Amino acid sequence: MAVLAADGFEQVELIRPLKHLLRQGAVVDIVSLHRGRIRGIDLLAPGIKLRVNRTVDQVSARDYDALYIPGGFVNPDFLRQSAEVKMLVTAFDVAGKPIATLCHGPWVLVSAGLVRDRKLAAWPGIQDDIRNAGGTWLDEPLVRDGNWVSSRSPLDLLQFERGMIELFEEAPRRPGRRARPR
């Protein structure tokens, strides 16, 4: 599976679900805008650095079974400015592949033009963006809408992790792949 992140990812929103996915046996790539490392944030303080496995221009939705977009208010803002990111996220959605996101992560879906007539949870500060894009923002710890699962904030991580794993386990695997999602 692909974790789509850039500098400014909220540390707990990437690290904790990543550990959960790895414990479940998922094969995960950190996909970003540039090579090297990306730096997280811990609220407003600088956080850890993570190694990028592949860049957006090196991957396609065909390479993965599922997509996770963590939040943080900086990370999704960088991601949503990239035409390649928007094309990648759109390809996942068009293929019906699972997409999980929380907090500010849905900004990427908004900028890709995907939220019209969709229901999702997100950080309350972006509810106007979701509504203005034709989506329905719900103030709930977990929202499932088709191939999407979303949550409001790190406070919802327990429900989010369960919902994400459930969604990802339901997804069909690429031909020739083992049962573990990639």
mmCIF file of N, CA and C in Angstrom, residues 20-105:
data_model
loop_
_atom_site.group_PDB
_atom_site.id
_atom_site.type_symbol
_atom_site.label_atom_id
_atom_site.label_comp_id
_atom_site.label_asym_id
_atom_site.label_seq_id
_atom_site.Cartn_x
_atom_site.Cartn_y
_atom_site.Cartn_z
ATOM 1 N N HIS A 20 0.428 0.169 12.805
ATOM 2 C CA HIS A 20 -0.746 -0.710 12.814
ATOM 3 C C HIS A 20 -0.810 -1.520 11.511
ATOM 4 N N LEU A 21 -0.583 -0.858 10.390
ATOM 5 C CA LEU A 21 -0.599 -1.549 9.102
ATOM 6 C C LEU A 21 0.498 -2.611 9.027
ATOM 7 N N LEU A 22 1.686 -2.266 9.485
ATOM 8 C CA LEU A 22 2.798 -3.213 9.451
ATOM 9 C C LEU A 22 2.533 -4.420 10.346
ATOM 10 N N ARG A 23 1.923 -4.184 11.521
ATOM 11 C CA ARG A 23 1.570 -5.308 12.400
ATOM 12 C C ARG A 23 0.555 -6.233 11.740
ATOM 13 N N GLN A 24 -0.271 -5.681 10.853
ATOM 14 C CA GLN A 24 -1.268 -6.483 10.148
ATOM 15 C C GLN A 24 -0.671 -7.189 8.929
ATOM 16 N N GLY A 25 0.612 -6.964 8.661
ATOM 17 C CA GLY A 25 1.288 -7.639 7.563
ATOM 18 C C GLY A 25 1.309 -6.889 6.250
ATOM 19 N N ALA A 26 0.895 -5.637 6.247
ATOM 20 C CA ALA A 26 0.892 -4.857 5.004
ATOM 21 C C ALA A 26 2.314 -4.538 4.564
ATOM 22 N N VAL A 27 2.501 -4.464 3.272
ATOM 23 C CA VAL A 27 3.746 -3.990 2.667
ATOM 24 C C VAL A 27 3.484 -2.536 2.291
ATOM 25 N N VAL A 28 4.291 -1.623 2.839
ATOM 26 C CA VAL A 28 3.985 -0.203 2.739
ATOM 27 C C VAL A 28 5.148 0.568 2.135
ATOM 28 N N ASP A 29 4.827 1.477 1.209
ATOM 29 C CA ASP A 29 5.792 2.439 0.682
ATOM 30 C C ASP A 29 5.380 3.835 1.118
ATOM 31 N N ILE A 30 6.364 4.625 1.542
ATOM 32 C CA ILE A 30 6.149 6.052 1.760
ATOM 33 C C ILE A 30 6.396 6.717 0.412
ATOM 34 N N VAL A 31 5.360 7.331 -0.133
ATOM 35 C CA VAL A 31 5.423 7.983 -1.435
ATOM 36 C C VAL A 31 5.329 9.483 -1.203
ATOM 37 N N SER A 32 6.251 10.239 -1.810
ATOM 38 C CA SER A 32 6.274 11.677 -1.569
ATOM 39 C C SER A 32 6.631 12.450 -2.829
ATOM 40 N N LEU A 33 6.758 13.749 -2.653
ATOM 41 C CA LEU A 33 7.042 14.658 -3.757
ATOM 42 C C LEU A 33 8.505 14.661 -4.159
ATOM 43 N N HIS A 34 9.382 14.313 -3.220
ATOM 44 C CA HIS A 34 10.818 14.344 -3.497
ATOM 45 C C HIS A 34 11.499 13.157 -2.841
ATOM 46 N N ARG A 35 12.717 12.880 -3.291
ATOM 47 C CA ARG A 35 13.509 11.785 -2.731
ATOM 48 C C ARG A 35 14.072 12.178 -1.378
ATOM 49 N N GLY A 36 14.654 11.193 -0.710
ATOM 50 C CA GLY A 36 15.331 11.466 0.559
ATOM 51 C C GLY A 36 14.434 11.234 1.748
ATOM 52 N N ARG A 37 14.331 12.255 2.563
ATOM 53 C CA ARG A 37 13.537 12.170 3.791
ATOM 54 C C ARG A 37 12.519 13.300 3.841
ATOM 55 N N ILE A 38 11.414 13.026 4.526
ATOM 56 C CA ILE A 38 10.419 14.061 4.796
ATOM 57 C C ILE A 38 10.337 14.235 6.300
ATOM 58 N N ARG A 39 10.091 15.477 6.726
ATOM 59 C CA ARG A 39 10.032 15.785 8.155
ATOM 60 C C ARG A 39 8.591 15.957 8.603
ATOM 61 N N GLY A 40 8.289 15.294 9.712
ATOM 62 C CA GLY A 40 6.982 15.429 10.314
ATOM 63 C C GLY A 40 6.934 16.595 11.278
ATOM 64 N N ILE A 41 5.741 16.831 11.798
ATOM 65 C CA ILE A 41 5.558 17.801 12.863
ATOM 66 C C ILE A 41 4.806 17.121 14.001
ATOM 67 N N ASP A 42 5.084 17.590 15.201
ATOM 68 C CA ASP A 42 4.398 17.125 16.396
ATOM 69 C C ASP A 42 3.685 18.351 16.938
ATOM 70 N N LEU A 43 2.435 18.525 16.524
ATOM 71 C CA LEU A 43 1.681 19.773 16.696
ATOM 72 C C LEU A 43 2.430 20.863 15.945
ATOM 73 N N LEU A 44 3.120 21.761 16.623
ATOM 74 C CA LEU A 44 3.859 22.815 15.931
ATOM 75 C C LEU A 44 5.369 22.620 15.999
ATOM 76 N N ALA A 45 5.822 21.611 16.728
ATOM 77 C CA ALA A 45 7.261 21.362 16.878
ATOM 78 C C ALA A 45 7.769 20.453 15.761
ATOM 79 N N PRO A 46 9.018 20.646 15.340
ATOM 80 C CA PRO A 46 9.583 19.725 14.341
ATOM 81 C C PRO A 46 9.554 18.292 14.864
ATOM 82 N N GLY A 47 9.232 17.377 13.982
ATOM 83 C CA GLY A 47 9.139 15.967 14.353
ATOM 84 C C GLY A 47 10.219 15.141 13.698
ATOM 85 N N ILE A 48 9.954 13.857 13.598
ATOM 86 C CA ILE A 48 10.921 12.909 13.047
ATOM 87 C C ILE A 48 11.024 13.050 11.530
ATOM 88 N N LYS A 49 12.077 12.456 10.992
ATOM 89 C CA LYS A 49 12.236 12.366 9.548
ATOM 90 C C LYS A 49 12.016 10.918 9.132
ATOM 91 N N LEU A 50 11.332 10.737 8.011
ATOM 92 C CA LEU A 50 11.087 9.405 7.455
ATOM 93 C C LEU A 50 11.690 9.318 6.060
ATOM 94 N N ARG A 51 12.210 8.139 5.751
ATOM 95 C CA ARG A 51 12.767 7.903 4.425
ATOM 96 C C ARG A 51 11.643 7.682 3.421
ATOM 97 N N VAL A 52 11.755 8.339 2.300
ATOM 98 C CA VAL A 52 10.815 8.177 1.195
ATOM 99 C C VAL A 52 11.240 6.953 0.397
ATOM 100 N N ASN A 53 10.308 6.056 0.116
ATOM 101 C CA ASN A 53 10.605 4.867 -0.685
ATOM 102 C C ASN A 53 10.530 5.149 -2.180
ATOM 103 N N ARG A 54 9.505 5.927 -2.560
ATOM 104 C CA ARG A 54 9.299 6.235 -3.975
ATOM 105 C C ARG A 54 8.685 7.624 -4.096
ATOM 106 N N THR A 55 8.917 8.254 -5.227
ATOM 107 C CA THR A 55 8.317 9.570 -5.459
ATOM 108 C C THR A 55 7.055 9.406 -6.315
ATOM 109 N N VAL A 56 6.223 10.412 -6.266
ATOM 110 C CA VAL A 56 4.936 10.369 -6.962
ATOM 111 C C VAL A 56 5.127 10.093 -8.448
ATOM 112 N N ASP A 57 6.174 10.644 -9.039
ATOM 113 C CA ASP A 57 6.391 10.432 -10.470
ATOM 114 C C ASP A 57 6.908 9.029 -10.794
ATOM 115 N N GLN A 58 7.204 8.215 -9.790
ATOM 116 C CA GLN A 58 7.691 6.847 -9.997
ATOM 117 C C GLN A 58 6.603 5.790 -9.816
ATOM 118 N N VAL A 59 5.409 6.183 -9.408
ATOM 119 C CA VAL A 59 4.378 5.202 -9.059
ATOM 120 C C VAL A 59 3.096 5.442 -9.838
ATOM 121 N N SER A 60 2.249 4.430 -9.800
ATOM 122 C CA SER A 60 0.889 4.569 -10.324
ATOM 123 C C SER A 60 -0.039 3.807 -9.380
ATOM 124 N N ALA A 61 -1.316 4.056 -9.508
ATOM 125 C CA ALA A 61 -2.297 3.358 -8.674
ATOM 126 C C ALA A 61 -2.248 1.853 -8.925
ATOM 127 N N ARG A 62 -1.815 1.440 -10.115
ATOM 128 C CA ARG A 62 -1.716 0.008 -10.433
ATOM 129 C C ARG A 62 -0.700 -0.709 -9.545
ATOM 130 N N ASP A 63 0.246 0.040 -8.980
ATOM 131 C CA ASP A 63 1.300 -0.543 -8.149
ATOM 132 C C ASP A 63 0.821 -0.940 -6.751
ATOM 133 N N TYR A 64 -0.372 -0.483 -6.354
ATOM 134 C CA TYR A 64 -0.807 -0.623 -4.964
ATOM 135 C C TYR A 64 -2.249 -1.096 -4.863
ATOM 136 N N ASP A 65 -2.545 -1.669 -3.701
ATOM 137 C CA ASP A 65 -3.908 -2.109 -3.400
ATOM 138 C C ASP A 65 -4.718 -1.048 -2.668
ATOM 139 N N ALA A 66 -4.037 -0.105 -1.986
ATOM 140 C CA ALA A 66 -4.740 0.881 -1.167
ATOM 141 C C ALA A 66 -3.864 2.113 -0.976
ATOM 142 N N LEU A 67 -4.499 3.200 -0.530
ATOM 143 C CA LEU A 67 -3.825 4.475 -0.320
ATOM 144 C C LEU A 67 -4.202 5.049 1.038
ATOM 145 N N TYR A 68 -3.208 5.562 1.743
ATOM 146 C CA TYR A 68 -3.450 6.269 2.999
ATOM 147 C C TYR A 68 -2.850 7.668 2.890
ATOM 148 N N ILE A 69 -3.659 8.692 3.208
ATOM 149 C CA ILE A 69 -3.218 10.081 3.204
ATOM 150 C C ILE A 69 -3.348 10.623 4.619
ATOM 151 N N PRO A 70 -2.228 10.734 5.357
ATOM 152 C CA PRO A 70 -2.301 11.306 6.702
ATOM 153 C C PRO A 70 -2.499 12.819 6.639
ATOM 154 N N GLY A 71 -2.797 13.392 7.781
ATOM 155 C CA GLY A 71 -3.026 14.824 7.838
ATOM 156 C C GLY A 71 -1.826 15.608 8.324
ATOM 157 N N GLY A 72 -2.141 16.608 9.125
ATOM 158 C CA GLY A 72 -1.213 17.670 9.439
ATOM 159 C C GLY A 72 -1.631 18.814 8.531
ATOM 160 N N PHE A 73 -1.543 20.024 8.980
ATOM 161 C CA PHE A 73 -2.045 21.100 8.123
ATOM 162 C C PHE A 73 -1.072 21.510 7.027
ATOM 163 N N VAL A 74 0.189 21.101 7.110
ATOM 164 C CA VAL A 74 1.170 21.446 6.083
ATOM 165 C C VAL A 74 1.234 20.367 4.998
ATOM 166 N N ASN A 75 1.327 19.112 5.400
ATOM 167 C CA ASN A 75 1.450 17.978 4.491
ATOM 168 C C ASN A 75 0.429 18.004 3.355
ATOM 169 N N PRO A 76 -0.871 18.007 3.635
ATOM 170 C CA PRO A 76 -1.819 17.958 2.527
ATOM 171 C C PRO A 76 -1.810 19.228 1.678
ATOM 172 N N ASP A 77 -1.400 20.347 2.271
ATOM 173 C CA ASP A 77 -1.332 21.574 1.478
ATOM 174 C C ASP A 77 -0.231 21.466 0.427
ATOM 175 N N PHE A 78 0.909 20.892 0.783
ATOM 176 C CA PHE A 78 1.959 20.640 -0.211
ATOM 177 C C PHE A 78 1.476 19.653 -1.260
ATOM 178 N N LEU A 79 0.873 18.553 -0.809
ATOM 179 C CA LEU A 79 0.440 17.505 -1.732
ATOM 180 C C LEU A 79 -0.591 18.014 -2.728
ATOM 181 N N ARG A 80 -1.542 18.782 -2.279
ATOM 182 C CA ARG A 80 -2.645 19.188 -3.154
ATOM 183 C C ARG A 80 -2.240 20.170 -4.231
ATOM 184 N N GLN A 81 -1.042 20.721 -4.121
ATOM 185 C CA GLN A 81 -0.546 21.642 -5.139
ATOM 186 C C GLN A 81 0.127 20.906 -6.300
ATOM 187 N N SER A 82 0.288 19.604 -6.171
ATOM 188 C CA SER A 82 0.962 18.795 -7.184
ATOM 189 C C SER A 82 -0.053 18.160 -8.137
ATOM 190 N N ALA A 83 0.093 18.449 -9.428
ATOM 191 C CA ALA A 83 -0.777 17.828 -10.434
ATOM 192 C C ALA A 83 -0.602 16.314 -10.433
ATOM 193 N N GLU A 84 0.635 15.831 -10.223
ATOM 194 C CA GLU A 84 0.886 14.382 -10.200
ATOM 195 C C GLU A 84 0.169 13.714 -9.034
ATOM 196 N N VAL A 85 0.153 14.368 -7.876
ATOM 197 C CA VAL A 85 -0.559 13.826 -6.718
ATOM 198 C C VAL A 85 -2.050 13.734 -7.020
ATOM 199 N N LYS A 86 -2.607 14.788 -7.572
ATOM 200 C CA LYS A 86 -4.039 14.789 -7.868
ATOM 201 C C LYS A 86 -4.394 13.707 -8.890
ATOM 202 N N MET A 87 -3.533 13.495 -9.874
ATOM 203 C CA MET A 87 -3.779 12.421 -10.843
ATOM 204 C C MET A 87 -3.677 11.050 -10.179
ATOM 205 N N LEU A 88 -2.711 10.872 -9.294
ATOM 206 C CA LEU A 88 -2.541 9.589 -8.605
ATOM 207 C C LEU A 88 -3.751 9.283 -7.726
ATOM 208 N N VAL A 89 -4.177 10.244 -6.941
ATOM 209 C CA VAL A 89 -5.323 10.045 -6.047
ATOM 210 C C VAL A 89 -6.583 9.768 -6.867
ATOM 211 N N THR A 90 -6.744 10.476 -7.964
ATOM 212 C CA THR A 90 -7.893 10.251 -8.842
ATOM 213 C C THR A 90 -7.859 8.842 -9.427
ATOM 214 N N ALA A 91 -6.685 8.381 -9.811
ATOM 215 C CA ALA A 91 -6.565 7.018 -10.363
ATOM 216 C C ALA A 91 -6.960 5.969 -9.325
ATOM 217 N N PHE A 92 -6.566 6.161 -8.066
ATOM 218 C CA PHE A 92 -6.987 5.239 -7.009
ATOM 219 C C PHE A 92 -8.504 5.223 -6.911
ATOM 220 N N ASP A 93 -9.112 6.404 -6.912
ATOM 221 C CA ASP A 93 -10.555 6.479 -6.730
ATOM 222 C C ASP A 93 -11.307 5.899 -7.930
ATOM 223 N N VAL A 94 -10.872 6.236 -9.136
ATOM 224 C CA VAL A 94 -11.523 5.712 -10.338
ATOM 225 C C VAL A 94 -11.458 4.188 -10.370
ATOM 226 N N ALA A 95 -10.347 3.630 -9.891
ATOM 227 C CA ALA A 95 -10.198 2.179 -9.842
ATOM 228 C C ALA A 95 -10.977 1.542 -8.690
ATOM 229 N N GLY A 96 -11.593 2.364 -7.848
ATOM 230 C CA GLY A 96 -12.351 1.841 -6.712
ATOM 231 C C GLY A 96 -11.477 1.307 -5.597
ATOM 232 N N LYS A 97 -10.199 1.673 -5.611
ATOM 233 C CA LYS A 97 -9.282 1.191 -4.578
ATOM 234 C C LYS A 97 -9.516 1.970 -3.278
ATOM 235 N N PRO A 98 -9.269 1.322 -2.141
ATOM 236 C CA PRO A 98 -9.505 1.966 -0.853
ATOM 237 C C PRO A 98 -8.607 3.176 -0.635
ATOM 238 N N ILE A 99 -9.216 4.218 -0.082
ATOM 239 C CA ILE A 99 -8.499 5.431 0.303
ATOM 240 C C ILE A 99 -8.884 5.746 1.741
ATOM 241 N N ALA A 100 -7.871 5.880 2.588
ATOM 242 C CA ALA A 100 -8.089 6.251 3.991
ATOM 243 C C ALA A 100 -7.412 7.590 4.232
ATOM 244 N N THR A 101 -8.070 8.454 5.003
ATOM 245 C CA THR A 101 -7.496 9.765 5.297
ATOM 246 C C THR A 101 -8.119 10.325 6.568
ATOM 247 N N LEU A 102 -7.404 11.248 7.182
ATOM 248 C CA LEU A 102 -7.960 11.885 8.364
ATOM 249 C C LEU A 102 -7.417 13.298 8.514
ATOM 250 N N CYS A 103 -8.062 14.023 9.415
ATOM 251 C CA CYS A 103 -7.682 15.375 9.790
ATOM 252 C C CYS A 103 -7.724 16.296 8.558
ATOM 253 N N HIS A 104 -6.578 16.877 8.163
ATOM 254 C CA HIS A 104 -6.507 17.754 6.994
ATOM 255 C C HIS A 104 -6.256 16.984 5.697
ATOM 256 N N GLY A 105 -6.021 15.673 5.788
ATOM 257 C CA GLY A 105 -5.753 14.862 4.604
ATOM 258 C C GLY A 105 -6.795 14.994 3.498
#
